[in-house]
C-alpha positions as a LaTeX table, in Angstrom:
\begin{tabular}{lrrr}
\hline
Residue & $x$ (\AA) & $y$ (\AA) & $z$ (\AA) \\
\hline
Pro1 & 0.00 & 0.00 & 0.00 \\
Glu2 & 1.06 & 3.57 & $-0.75$ \\
Asp3 & 0.92 & 4.67 & 2.90 \\
Leu4 & 3.73 & 2.25 & 3.75 \\
Leu5 & 6.00 & 3.87 & 1.19 \\
Trp6 & 5.36 & 7.27 & 2.76 \\
Ile7 & 6.07 & 5.91 & 6.22 \\
Arg8 & 9.27 & 4.28 & 5.01 \\
Glu9 & 10.61 & 7.42 & 3.38 \\
Glu10 & 9.90 & 9.45 & 6.52 \\
Trp11 & 11.74 & 6.81 & 8.54 \\
Ile12 & 14.73 & 6.88 & 6.16 \\
His13 & 15.00 & 10.69 & 6.31 \\
Asn14 & 14.91 & 10.88 & 10.12 \\
Glu15 & 18.12 & 8.99 & 10.92 \\
His16 & 19.29 & 11.83 & 13.14 \\
Arg17 & 16.74 & 10.61 & 15.72 \\
Trp18 & 18.14 & 7.09 & 15.85 \\
Lys19 & 20.39 & 6.03 & 18.68 \\
Gly20 & 22.84 & 3.14 & 18.53 \\
Lys21 & 24.10 & 1.02 & 15.70 \\
Arg22 & 23.62 & 1.08 & 11.95 \\
Val23 & 20.45 & $-0.40$ & 10.50 \\
Phe24 & 20.34 & $-2.68$ & 7.46 \\
Tyr25 & 16.87 & $-3.06$ & 6.02 \\
Gly26 & 14.90 & $-4.32$ & 3.03 \\
His27 & 11.37 & $-4.24$ & 1.64 \\
Thr28 & 11.85 & $-0.70$ & 0.33 \\
Pro29 & 12.98 & $-1.13$ & $-3.28$ \\
Ser30 & 15.63 & 1.48 & $-4.05$ \\
Arg31 & 13.92 & 2.48 & $-7.29$ \\
Tyr32 & 11.06 & 3.97 & $-5.21$ \\
Val33 & 13.49 & 6.24 & $-3.38$ \\
Leu34 & 16.30 & 6.77 & $-5.91$ \\
Gly35 & 14.28 & 6.51 & $-9.11$ \\
Pro36 & 14.52 & 3.90 & $-11.89$ \\
Gly37 & 18.17 & 4.77 & $-12.59$ \\
Gly38 & 19.10 & 3.81 & $-9.03$ \\
Gln39 & 17.50 & 0.40 & $-9.18$ \\
His40 & 20.81 & $-1.45$ & $-8.60$ \\
Asp41 & 22.07 & 0.96 & $-5.91$ \\
Pro42 & 21.48 & 0.48 & $-2.20$ \\
Ile43 & 19.89 & 3.35 & $-0.26$ \\
Val44 & 22.84 & 4.60 & 1.81 \\
Gly45 & 22.19 & 6.89 & 4.74 \\
Gln46 & 24.34 & 8.10 & 7.63 \\
Lys47 & 23.20 & 5.25 & 9.87 \\
Ser48 & 21.44 & 2.87 & 7.49 \\
Val49 & 21.71 & 0.85 & 4.32 \\
Gly50 & 18.63 & $-0.24$ & 2.36 \\
Leu51 & 19.52 & $-3.45$ & 0.56 \\
Asp52 & 16.37 & $-4.03$ & $-1.49$ \\
Thr53 & 17.73 & $-3.41$ & $-4.97$ \\
Gly54 & 14.65 & $-4.74$ & $-6.72$ \\
Cys55 & 15.66 & $-8.21$ & $-7.89$ \\
Ile56 & 11.99 & $-9.00$ & $-8.55$ \\
Phe57 & 11.79 & $-5.99$ & $-10.89$ \\
Gly58 & 14.95 & $-7.00$ & $-12.80$ \\
Gly59 & 17.38 & $-5.23$ & $-10.47$ \\
Ser60 & 19.88 & $-7.06$ & $-8.26$ \\
Leu61 & 19.89 & $-9.35$ & $-5.27$ \\
Ser62 & 22.07 & $-7.58$ & $-2.70$ \\
Ala63 & 23.80 & $-8.41$ & 0.56 \\
Met64 & 26.25 & $-6.52$ & 2.75 \\
Asn65 & 29.29 & $-7.89$ & 4.57 \\
Thr66 & 28.91 & $-5.90$ & 7.77 \\
Lys67 & 32.52 & $-6.49$ & 8.83 \\
Thr68 & 34.06 & $-5.07$ & 5.64 \\
Asp69 & 31.16 & $-2.97$ & 4.27 \\
Glu70 & 31.49 & $-4.90$ & 1.00 \\
Leu71 & 28.33 & $-4.84$ & $-1.10$ \\
Ile72 & 27.71 & $-8.18$ & $-2.82$ \\
Gln73 & 25.29 & $-8.20$ & $-5.76$ \\
Ile74 & 23.97 & $-10.61$ & $-8.35$ \\
Lys75 & 21.98 & $-9.06$ & $-11.19$ \\
Ala76 & 18.62 & $-10.59$ & $-12.00$ \\
His77 & 18.32 & $-12.40$ & $-15.33$ \\
Arg78 & 14.98 & $-10.72$ & $-15.90$ \\
Ala79 & 12.03 & $-9.06$ & $-14.15$ \\
Tyr80 & 9.96 & $-11.67$ & $-12.31$ \\
Ile81 & 6.68 & $-9.75$ & $-12.06$ \\
\hline
\end{tabular}
């Protein structure tokens, strides 16, 4: 639902309120925040990394090595929906 996207974006843009460690999250495809050209890019904030790079839409499947900050990606062969 659309209201969840609005809630998510508000959450992403209020990192200054967070206390503690970095947050790694998914279920917010980067193309909804960064636009279609950012489909393969994670959403990188000061204290967070959004790893949903839209594999189902033909983007990438992404993971982060939290010890080295290495981004690991495999591009989708096609869009699945």
